[in-house]
Amino acid sequence: MNSSDIIEPSNLPGTAVENHNSGAKTVNLLVRIFAFSVVAVMLIFLINNYLNSWQQWPGLPSFFANQGWFGLELLRTPLAEDQITKGWLQFLSYLGAVVIVVLYVLQTRNRSLRSDADLLSRFSAYIIRAAFWIVLIIGLADILISFLRVENFMPALIGDNLSDAIGRARFRAIYVHFPLILLSLVIAFFDKSLGFTWLAFLVVLAEFQIVISRFVFSYEQPFMGDLVRFWYAALFLFASAYTLVHDGHVRVDVLYSRFSKRNKAWTNTVGTLLLGLPLGCVILGVGMWDKTSSINSPLYSFEITQSAYGLYVKYIMVGFLAVYAVSMIVQFSSYLLEKVADLYQEPEDDRLSDNT
């Protein structure tokens, strides 16, 4: 890094030092507000997406159209009073999220950028850990259920009625998958390690057992291939954010490797703002805009594969895209804070001290 890239306040006149420190604090506050607001608004969007698709709340587009705001065409059938109230709650939830972020940042104005970057990075890591345990546990549970069903062992174990019920996608999702998802969230909270090495090994193992069962025992069922696709899709999508956490993505270092630390920070900051964050927002916006969107529709209908005895996890695989977008948005927000800290020469050990 060139000496010209470093701003040393001690080398500046007294007034210039004060202006530099004041400017740095202002940028610190604005960047922290922006990064946390992106994450907060994203979480509110996910909550409202659930309310819109599953609880029949109106959603902001319908609410704005009903109010005649932003030049939107009025609805042919006006919203009922209770729907208008729900629309106001949804609208205010976004404003409230931003207000809470601003109050938090102002209350912790002496907190470093690296401390908040570390906080968001740990949140992203938790999302990825939880996703790993979800696909691992549900994959094993579903392949066991599918095997027992295809071999007709299920009625003898749990009875005909429950055996028929567990063959319905909605029943299995609510009474098998959802409890396992909650269990996975708890495990991920206490287990701080990420097991993508093991997931890669399990993908290979699942593929190997298909080869052995097919060519040695002449036995093959649809759920065997479904498990490979389920785990491989999870490995590909979830490992993207995991690799970003550890800055392990392969770069085309034609120019970047020759940049100074400051120029690298500028490159990563601009790339995050123009490419990284918009990518995650576009995935969520396009995939979850309404009930018929590409992510919401399979989730709402608990979509499964055409084979009746395959794994009932196709709707979860579609949900991988949402998990991917959420984890990448959180991690890119952390990345933004980290790179702005590099631009302002914030000490590396600031993340260890939360001076609130």
PDB file of N, CA and C in Angstrom, residues 93-181:
ATOM      1  N   SER A  93     -44.631  -0.560   9.311  1.00  0.00           N
ATOM      2  CA  SER A  93     -43.590  -1.492   9.754  1.00  0.00           C
ATOM      3  C   SER A  93     -42.255  -1.191   9.074  1.00  0.00           C
ATOM      4  N   TYR A  94     -42.309  -0.806   7.799  1.00  0.00           N
ATOM      5  CA  TYR A  94     -41.070  -0.437   7.103  1.00  0.00           C
ATOM      6  C   TYR A  94     -40.485   0.842   7.690  1.00  0.00           C
ATOM      7  N   LEU A  95     -41.335   1.852   7.893  1.00  0.00           N
ATOM      8  CA  LEU A  95     -40.850   3.099   8.478  1.00  0.00           C
ATOM      9  C   LEU A  95     -40.323   2.868   9.891  1.00  0.00           C
ATOM     10  N   GLY A  96     -41.034   2.038  10.660  1.00  0.00           N
ATOM     11  CA  GLY A  96     -40.602   1.746  12.020  1.00  0.00           C
ATOM     12  C   GLY A  96     -39.258   1.048  12.062  1.00  0.00           C
ATOM     13  N   ALA A  97     -39.028   0.146  11.103  1.00  0.00           N
ATOM     14  CA  ALA A  97     -37.745  -0.555  11.065  1.00  0.00           C
ATOM     15  C   ALA A  97     -36.593   0.417  10.860  1.00  0.00           C
ATOM     16  N   VAL A  98     -36.788   1.373   9.946  1.00  0.00           N
ATOM     17  CA  VAL A  98     -35.739   2.369   9.682  1.00  0.00           C
ATOM     18  C   VAL A  98     -35.547   3.269  10.901  1.00  0.00           C
ATOM     19  N   VAL A  99     -36.644   3.676  11.539  1.00  0.00           N
ATOM     20  CA  VAL A  99     -36.542   4.533  12.725  1.00  0.00           C
ATOM     21  C   VAL A  99     -35.779   3.812  13.833  1.00  0.00           C
ATOM     22  N   ILE A 100     -36.068   2.545  14.050  1.00  0.00           N
ATOM     23  CA  ILE A 100     -35.365   1.768  15.077  1.00  0.00           C
ATOM     24  C   ILE A 100     -33.877   1.691  14.764  1.00  0.00           C
ATOM     25  N   VAL A 101     -33.546   1.493  13.494  1.00  0.00           N
ATOM     26  CA  VAL A 101     -32.138   1.445  13.095  1.00  0.00           C
ATOM     27  C   VAL A 101     -31.456   2.778  13.396  1.00  0.00           C
ATOM     28  N   VAL A 102     -32.106   3.891  13.027  1.00  0.00           N
ATOM     29  CA  VAL A 102     -31.518   5.213  13.267  1.00  0.00           C
ATOM     30  C   VAL A 102     -31.303   5.440  14.766  1.00  0.00           C
ATOM     31  N   LEU A 103     -32.301   5.089  15.578  1.00  0.00           N
ATOM     32  CA  LEU A 103     -32.158   5.256  17.027  1.00  0.00           C
ATOM     33  C   LEU A 103     -31.027   4.389  17.578  1.00  0.00           C
ATOM     34  N   TYR A 104     -30.931   3.159  17.085  1.00  0.00           N
ATOM     35  CA  TYR A 104     -29.850   2.273  17.541  1.00  0.00           C
ATOM     36  C   TYR A 104     -28.489   2.854  17.195  1.00  0.00           C
ATOM     37  N   VAL A 105     -28.334   3.324  15.969  1.00  0.00           N
ATOM     38  CA  VAL A 105     -27.045   3.863  15.532  1.00  0.00           C
ATOM     39  C   VAL A 105     -26.688   5.117  16.329  1.00  0.00           C
ATOM     40  N   LEU A 106     -27.675   5.979  16.567  1.00  0.00           N
ATOM     41  CA  LEU A 106     -27.400   7.202  17.333  1.00  0.00           C
ATOM     42  C   LEU A 106     -27.066   6.887  18.782  1.00  0.00           C
ATOM     43  N   GLN A 107     -27.687   5.853  19.325  1.00  0.00           N
ATOM     44  CA  GLN A 107     -27.388   5.460  20.697  1.00  0.00           C
ATOM     45  C   GLN A 107     -26.015   4.799  20.818  1.00  0.00           C
ATOM     46  N   THR A 108     -25.501   4.265  19.734  1.00  0.00           N
ATOM     47  CA  THR A 108     -24.197   3.583  19.741  1.00  0.00           C
ATOM     48  C   THR A 108     -23.256   4.281  18.760  1.00  0.00           C
ATOM     49  N   ARG A 109     -23.241   5.601  18.790  1.00  0.00           N
ATOM     50  CA  ARG A 109     -22.500   6.355  17.783  1.00  0.00           C
ATOM     51  C   ARG A 109     -20.991   6.117  17.865  1.00  0.00           C
ATOM     52  N   ASN A 110     -20.495   5.661  19.014  1.00  0.00           N
ATOM     53  CA  ASN A 110     -19.059   5.408  19.156  1.00  0.00           C
ATOM     54  C   ASN A 110     -18.669   3.978  18.788  1.00  0.00           C
ATOM     55  N   ARG A 111     -19.639   3.185  18.376  1.00  0.00           N
ATOM     56  CA  ARG A 111     -19.350   1.810  17.987  1.00  0.00           C
ATOM     57  C   ARG A 111     -18.667   1.798  16.618  1.00  0.00           C
ATOM     58  N   SER A 112     -17.678   0.944  16.469  1.00  0.00           N
ATOM     59  CA  SER A 112     -16.887   0.935  15.238  1.00  0.00           C
ATOM     60  C   SER A 112     -17.621   0.227  14.105  1.00  0.00           C
ATOM     61  N   LEU A 113     -17.218   0.539  12.891  1.00  0.00           N
ATOM     62  CA  LEU A 113     -17.767  -0.134  11.716  1.00  0.00           C
ATOM     63  C   LEU A 113     -17.429  -1.615  11.736  1.00  0.00           C
ATOM     64  N   ARG A 114     -16.235  -1.942  12.154  1.00  0.00           N
ATOM     65  CA  ARG A 114     -15.827  -3.355  12.153  1.00  0.00           C
ATOM     66  C   ARG A 114     -16.621  -4.172  13.162  1.00  0.00           C
ATOM     67  N   SER A 115     -17.020  -3.546  14.269  1.00  0.00           N
ATOM     68  CA  SER A 115     -17.840  -4.270  15.254  1.00  0.00           C
ATOM     69  C   SER A 115     -19.195  -4.641  14.654  1.00  0.00           C
ATOM     70  N   ASP A 116     -19.811  -3.675  13.945  1.00  0.00           N
ATOM     71  CA  ASP A 116     -21.102  -3.965  13.315  1.00  0.00           C
ATOM     72  C   ASP A 116     -20.946  -4.922  12.141  1.00  0.00           C
ATOM     73  N   ALA A 117     -19.829  -4.805  11.415  1.00  0.00           N
ATOM     74  CA  ALA A 117     -19.572  -5.746  10.324  1.00  0.00           C
ATOM     75  C   ALA A 117     -19.470  -7.166  10.869  1.00  0.00           C
ATOM     76  N   ASP A 118     -18.808  -7.306  12.019  1.00  0.00           N
ATOM     77  CA  ASP A 118     -18.683  -8.622  12.640  1.00  0.00           C
ATOM     78  C   ASP A 118     -20.040  -9.131  13.114  1.00  0.00           C
ATOM     79  N   LEU A 119     -20.879  -8.228  13.629  1.00  0.00           N
ATOM     80  CA  LEU A 119     -22.223  -8.614  14.084  1.00  0.00           C
ATOM     81  C   LEU A 119     -23.054  -9.152  12.923  1.00  0.00           C
ATOM     82  N   LEU A 120     -23.070  -8.440  11.809  1.00  0.00           N
ATOM     83  CA  LEU A 120     -23.832  -8.896  10.644  1.00  0.00           C
ATOM     84  C   LEU A 120     -23.246 -10.169  10.057  1.00  0.00           C
ATOM     85  N   SER A 121     -21.936 -10.281  10.074  1.00  0.00           N
ATOM     86  CA  SER A 121     -21.299 -11.485   9.541  1.00  0.00           C
ATOM     87  C   SER A 121     -21.676 -12.709  10.367  1.00  0.00           C
ATOM     88  N   ARG A 122     -21.750 -12.535  11.689  1.00  0.00           N
ATOM     89  CA  ARG A 122     -22.164 -13.648  12.544  1.00  0.00           C
ATOM     90  C   ARG A 122     -23.626 -14.011  12.319  1.00  0.00           C
ATOM     91  N   PHE A 123     -24.450 -13.005  12.037  1.00  0.00           N
ATOM     92  CA  PHE A 123     -25.853 -13.271  11.715  1.00  0.00           C
ATOM     93  C   PHE A 123     -25.965 -14.053  10.411  1.00  0.00           C
ATOM     94  N   SER A 124     -25.206 -13.650   9.407  1.00  0.00           N
ATOM     95  CA  SER A 124     -25.190 -14.383   8.139  1.00  0.00           C
ATOM     96  C   SER A 124     -24.709 -15.814   8.334  1.00  0.00           C
ATOM     97  N   ALA A 125     -23.667 -15.967   9.160  1.00  0.00           N
ATOM     98  CA  ALA A 125     -23.147 -17.316   9.419  1.00  0.00           C
ATOM     99  C   ALA A 125     -24.194 -18.184  10.109  1.00  0.00           C
ATOM    100  N   TYR A 126     -24.991 -17.573  11.007  1.00  0.00           N
ATOM    101  CA  TYR A 126     -26.053 -18.344  11.676  1.00  0.00           C
ATOM    102  C   TYR A 126     -27.098 -18.810  10.668  1.00  0.00           C
ATOM    103  N   ILE A 127     -27.482 -17.936   9.739  1.00  0.00           N
ATOM    104  CA  ILE A 127     -28.456 -18.317   8.711  1.00  0.00           C
ATOM    105  C   ILE A 127     -27.942 -19.509   7.914  1.00  0.00           C
ATOM    106  N   ILE A 128     -26.666 -19.469   7.557  1.00  0.00           N
ATOM    107  CA  ILE A 128     -26.089 -20.552   6.756  1.00  0.00           C
ATOM    108  C   ILE A 128     -25.997 -21.833   7.569  1.00  0.00           C
ATOM    109  N   ARG A 129     -25.595 -21.712   8.839  1.00  0.00           N
ATOM    110  CA  ARG A 129     -25.524 -22.908   9.691  1.00  0.00           C
ATOM    111  C   ARG A 129     -26.899 -23.553   9.825  1.00  0.00           C
ATOM    112  N   ALA A 130     -27.918 -22.712  10.073  1.00  0.00           N
ATOM    113  CA  ALA A 130     -29.276 -23.234  10.217  1.00  0.00           C
ATOM    114  C   ALA A 130     -29.717 -23.924   8.930  1.00  0.00           C
ATOM    115  N   ALA A 131     -29.410 -23.314   7.784  1.00  0.00           N
ATOM    116  CA  ALA A 131     -29.789 -23.908   6.504  1.00  0.00           C
ATOM    117  C   ALA A 131     -29.098 -25.248   6.302  1.00  0.00           C
ATOM    118  N   PHE A 132     -27.840 -25.336   6.706  1.00  0.00           N
ATOM    119  CA  PHE A 132     -27.121 -26.602   6.589  1.00  0.00           C
ATOM    120  C   PHE A 132     -27.804 -27.707   7.395  1.00  0.00           C
ATOM    121  N   TRP A 133     -28.126 -27.406   8.651  1.00  0.00           N
ATOM    122  CA  TRP A 133     -28.754 -28.427   9.489  1.00  0.00           C
ATOM    123  C   TRP A 133     -30.148 -28.786   8.985  1.00  0.00           C
ATOM    124  N   ILE A 134     -30.855 -27.807   8.424  1.00  0.00           N
ATOM    125  CA  ILE A 134     -32.190 -28.076   7.884  1.00  0.00           C
ATOM    126  C   ILE A 134     -32.119 -29.092   6.752  1.00  0.00           C
ATOM    127  N   VAL A 135     -31.228 -28.856   5.788  1.00  0.00           N
ATOM    128  CA  VAL A 135     -31.171 -29.767   4.638  1.00  0.00           C
ATOM    129  C   VAL A 135     -30.617 -31.123   5.046  1.00  0.00           C
ATOM    130  N   LEU A 136     -29.716 -31.142   6.013  1.00  0.00           N
ATOM    131  CA  LEU A 136     -29.158 -32.422   6.453  1.00  0.00           C
ATOM    132  C   LEU A 136     -30.221 -33.273   7.143  1.00  0.00           C
ATOM    133  N   ILE A 137     -30.904 -32.695   8.132  1.00  0.00           N
ATOM    134  CA  ILE A 137     -31.858 -33.462   8.926  1.00  0.00           C
ATOM    135  C   ILE A 137     -33.097 -33.815   8.111  1.00  0.00           C
ATOM    136  N   ILE A 138     -33.630 -32.844   7.356  1.00  0.00           N
ATOM    137  CA  ILE A 138     -34.819 -33.123   6.557  1.00  0.00           C
ATOM    138  C   ILE A 138     -34.504 -34.125   5.455  1.00  0.00           C
ATOM    139  N   GLY A 139     -33.320 -34.030   4.854  1.00  0.00           N
ATOM    140  CA  GLY A 139     -32.940 -34.999   3.821  1.00  0.00           C
ATOM    141  C   GLY A 139     -32.925 -36.417   4.356  1.00  0.00           C
ATOM    142  N   LEU A 140     -32.320 -36.610   5.532  1.00  0.00           N
ATOM    143  CA  LEU A 140     -32.263 -37.945   6.130  1.00  0.00           C
ATOM    144  C   LEU A 140     -33.655 -38.433   6.543  1.00  0.00           C
ATOM    145  N   ALA A 141     -34.458 -37.531   7.133  1.00  0.00           N
ATOM    146  CA  ALA A 141     -35.807 -37.924   7.567  1.00  0.00           C
ATOM    147  C   ALA A 141     -36.687 -38.274   6.369  1.00  0.00           C
ATOM    148  N   ASP A 142     -36.608 -37.473   5.299  1.00  0.00           N
ATOM    149  CA  ASP A 142     -37.492 -37.689   4.170  1.00  0.00           C
ATOM    150  C   ASP A 142     -37.120 -38.943   3.394  1.00  0.00           C
ATOM    151  N   ILE A 143     -35.832 -39.248   3.306  1.00  0.00           N
ATOM    152  CA  ILE A 143     -35.449 -40.452   2.565  1.00  0.00           C
ATOM    153  C   ILE A 143     -35.871 -41.698   3.345  1.00  0.00           C
ATOM    154  N   LEU A 144     -35.848 -41.610   4.672  1.00  0.00           N
ATOM    155  CA  LEU A 144     -36.324 -42.742   5.481  1.00  0.00           C
ATOM    156  C   LEU A 144     -37.828 -42.938   5.289  1.00  0.00           C
ATOM    157  N   ILE A 145     -38.587 -41.829   5.317  1.00  0.00           N
ATOM    158  CA  ILE A 145     -40.033 -41.920   5.115  1.00  0.00           C
ATOM    159  C   ILE A 145     -40.349 -42.474   3.736  1.00  0.00           C
ATOM    160  N   SER A 146     -39.661 -41.979   2.708  1.00  0.00           N
ATOM    161  CA  SER A 146     -39.923 -42.435   1.343  1.00  0.00           C
ATOM    162  C   SER A 146     -39.579 -43.914   1.178  1.00  0.00           C
ATOM    163  N   PHE A 147     -38.498 -44.349   1.809  1.00  0.00           N
ATOM    164  CA  PHE A 147     -38.133 -45.767   1.726  1.00  0.00           C
ATOM    165  C   PHE A 147     -39.198 -46.642   2.385  1.00  0.00           C
ATOM    166  N   LEU A 148     -39.663 -46.240   3.560  1.00  0.00           N
ATOM    167  CA  LEU A 148     -40.687 -47.023   4.255  1.00  0.00           C
ATOM    168  C   LEU A 148     -41.994 -47.049   3.471  1.00  0.00           C
ATOM    169  N   ARG A 149     -42.309 -45.948   2.778  1.00  0.00           N
ATOM    170  CA  ARG A 149     -43.536 -45.916   1.991  1.00  0.00           C
ATOM    171  C   ARG A 149     -43.436 -46.774   0.733  1.00  0.00           C
ATOM    172  N   VAL A 150     -42.325 -46.672   0.025  1.00  0.00           N
ATOM    173  CA  VAL A 150     -42.197 -47.404  -1.225  1.00  0.00           C
ATOM    174  C   VAL A 150     -42.112 -48.911  -0.988  1.00  0.00           C
ATOM    175  N   GLU A 151     -41.585 -49.309   0.163  1.00  0.00           N
ATOM    176  CA  GLU A 151     -41.510 -50.729   0.496  1.00  0.00           C
ATOM    177  C   GLU A 151     -42.714 -51.194   1.299  1.00  0.00           C
ATOM    178  N   ASN A 152     -43.673 -50.274   1.513  1.00  0.00           N
ATOM    179  CA  ASN A 152     -44.936 -50.595   2.183  1.00  0.00           C
ATOM    180  C   ASN A 152     -44.741 -51.038   3.639  1.00  0.00           C
ATOM    181  N   PHE A 153     -43.717 -50.494   4.290  1.00  0.00           N
ATOM    182  CA  PHE A 153     -43.507 -50.767   5.716  1.00  0.00           C
ATOM    183  C   PHE A 153     -44.259 -49.777   6.602  1.00  0.00           C
ATOM    184  N   MET A 154     -44.661 -48.649   6.039  1.00  0.00           N
ATOM    185  CA  MET A 154     -45.244 -47.576   6.829  1.00  0.00           C
ATOM    186  C   MET A 154     -46.555 -47.964   7.515  1.00  0.00           C
ATOM    187  N   PRO A 155     -47.511 -48.634   6.839  1.00  0.00           N
ATOM    188  CA  PRO A 155     -48.769 -48.976   7.530  1.00  0.00           C
ATOM    189  C   PRO A 155     -48.556 -49.849   8.754  1.00  0.00           C
ATOM    190  N   ALA A 156     -47.614 -50.769   8.677  1.00  0.00           N
ATOM    191  CA  ALA A 156     -47.373 -51.641   9.828  1.00  0.00           C
ATOM    192  C   ALA A 156     -46.785 -50.879  11.005  1.00  0.00           C
ATOM    193  N   LEU A 157     -46.091 -49.763  10.742  1.00  0.00           N
ATOM    194  CA  LEU A 157     -45.433 -49.013  11.803  1.00  0.00           C
ATOM    195  C   LEU A 157     -46.340 -47.957  12.424  1.00  0.00           C
ATOM    196  N   ILE A 158     -47.117 -47.248  11.603  1.00  0.00           N
ATOM    197  CA  ILE A 158     -47.897 -46.123  12.129  1.00  0.00           C
ATOM    198  C   ILE A 158     -49.374 -46.205  11.767  1.00  0.00           C
ATOM    199  N   GLY A 159     -49.779 -47.241  11.083  1.00  0.00           N
ATOM    200  CA  GLY A 159     -51.188 -47.389  10.734  1.00  0.00           C
ATOM    201  C   GLY A 159     -51.525 -46.821   9.367  1.00  0.00           C
ATOM    202  N   ASP A 160     -52.647 -47.257   8.833  1.00  0.00           N
ATOM    203  CA  ASP A 160     -53.036 -46.851   7.480  1.00  0.00           C
ATOM    204  C   ASP A 160     -53.377 -45.362   7.384  1.00  0.00           C
ATOM    205  N   ASN A 161     -54.116 -44.836   8.358  1.00  0.00           N
ATOM    206  CA  ASN A 161     -54.540 -43.435   8.283  1.00  0.00           C
ATOM    207  C   ASN A 161     -53.349 -42.472   8.300  1.00  0.00           C
ATOM    208  N   LEU A 162     -52.459 -42.686   9.253  1.00  0.00           N
ATOM    209  CA  LEU A 162     -51.293 -41.809   9.343  1.00  0.00           C
ATOM    210  C   LEU A 162     -50.357 -42.016   8.166  1.00  0.00           C
ATOM    211  N   SER A 163     -50.290 -43.235   7.664  1.00  0.00           N
ATOM    212  CA  SER A 163     -49.471 -43.522   6.484  1.00  0.00           C
ATOM    213  C   SER A 163     -49.990 -42.779   5.263  1.00  0.00           C
ATOM    214  N   ASP A 164     -51.317 -42.738   5.109  1.00  0.00           N
ATOM    215  CA  ASP A 164     -51.891 -41.974   3.999  1.00  0.00           C
ATOM    216  C   ASP A 164     -51.667 -40.473   4.182  1.00  0.00           C
ATOM    217  N   ALA A 165     -51.802 -40.011   5.428  1.00  0.00           N
ATOM    218  CA  ALA A 165     -51.643 -38.581   5.694  1.00  0.00           C
ATOM    219  C   ALA A 165     -50.217 -38.111   5.415  1.00  0.00           C
ATOM    220  N   ILE A 166     -49.246 -38.923   5.787  1.00  0.00           N
ATOM    221  CA  ILE A 166     -47.857 -38.523   5.606  1.00  0.00           C
ATOM    222  C   ILE A 166     -47.455 -38.544   4.133  1.00  0.00           C
ATOM    223  N   GLY A 167     -48.300 -39.130   3.300  1.00  0.00           N
ATOM    224  CA  GLY A 167     -48.070 -39.106   1.863  1.00  0.00           C
ATOM    225  C   GLY A 167     -48.587 -37.840   1.205  1.00  0.00           C
ATOM    226  N   ARG A 168     -49.225 -36.956   1.991  1.00  0.00           N
ATOM    227  CA  ARG A 168     -49.692 -35.673   1.474  1.00  0.00           C
ATOM    228  C   ARG A 168     -48.671 -34.590   1.799  1.00  0.00           C
ATOM    229  N   ALA A 169     -48.363 -33.772   0.820  1.00  0.00           N
ATOM    230  CA  ALA A 169     -47.272 -32.802   0.951  1.00  0.00           C
ATOM    231  C   ALA A 169     -47.508 -31.827   2.105  1.00  0.00           C
ATOM    232  N   ARG A 170     -48.710 -31.286   2.215  1.00  0.00           N
ATOM    233  CA  ARG A 170     -48.980 -30.298   3.263  1.00  0.00           C
ATOM    234  C   ARG A 170     -48.840 -30.909   4.648  1.00  0.00           C
ATOM    235  N   PHE A 171     -49.346 -32.115   4.826  1.00  0.00           N
ATOM    236  CA  PHE A 171     -49.259 -32.784   6.128  1.00  0.00           C
ATOM    237  C   PHE A 171     -47.795 -33.022   6.503  1.00  0.00           C
ATOM    238  N   ARG A 172     -47.022 -33.541   5.545  1.00  0.00           N
ATOM    239  CA  ARG A 172     -45.624 -33.837   5.861  1.00  0.00           C
ATOM    240  C   ARG A 172     -44.846 -32.551   6.147  1.00  0.00           C
ATOM    241  N   ALA A 173     -45.152 -31.488   5.421  1.00  0.00           N
ATOM    242  CA  ALA A 173     -44.452 -30.223   5.649  1.00  0.00           C
ATOM    243  C   ALA A 173     -44.740 -29.683   7.050  1.00  0.00           C
ATOM    244  N   ILE A 174     -46.021 -29.699   7.442  1.00  0.00           N
ATOM    245  CA  ILE A 174     -46.409 -29.093   8.714  1.00  0.00           C
ATOM    246  C   ILE A 174     -45.972 -29.941   9.903  1.00  0.00           C
ATOM    247  N   TYR A 175     -46.124 -31.247   9.797  1.00  0.00           N
ATOM    248  CA  TYR A 175     -45.908 -32.106  10.963  1.00  0.00           C
ATOM    249  C   TYR A 175     -44.556 -32.818  10.975  1.00  0.00           C
ATOM    250  N   VAL A 176     -43.818 -32.754   9.888  1.00  0.00           N
ATOM    251  CA  VAL A 176     -42.486 -33.364   9.859  1.00  0.00           C
ATOM    252  C   VAL A 176     -41.419 -32.312   9.576  1.00  0.00           C
ATOM    253  N   HIS A 177     -41.564 -31.589   8.481  1.00  0.00           N
ATOM    254  CA  HIS A 177     -40.522 -30.642   8.083  1.00  0.00           C
ATOM    255  C   HIS A 177     -40.425 -29.442   9.023  1.00  0.00           C
ATOM    256  N   PHE A 178     -41.545 -28.836   9.369  1.00  0.00           N
ATOM    257  CA  PHE A 178     -41.501 -27.627  10.199  1.00  0.00           C
ATOM    258  C   PHE A 178     -40.898 -27.892  11.582  1.00  0.00           C
ATOM    259  N   PRO A 179     -41.282 -28.976  12.280  1.00  0.00           N
ATOM    260  CA  PRO A 179     -40.597 -29.252  13.554  1.00  0.00           C
ATOM    261  C   PRO A 179     -39.102 -29.484  13.383  1.00  0.00           C
ATOM    262  N   LEU A 180     -38.713 -30.132  12.290  1.00  0.00           N
ATOM    263  CA  LEU A 180     -37.283 -30.354  12.057  1.00  0.00           C
ATOM    264  C   LEU A 180     -36.561 -29.042  11.741  1.00  0.00           C
ATOM    265  N   ILE A 181     -37.259 -28.108  11.101  1.00  0.00           N
ATOM    266  CA  ILE A 181     -36.673 -26.784  10.851  1.00  0.00           C
ATOM    267  C   ILE A 181     -36.424 -26.057  12.169  1.00  0.00           C
TER     268      ILE A 181
END
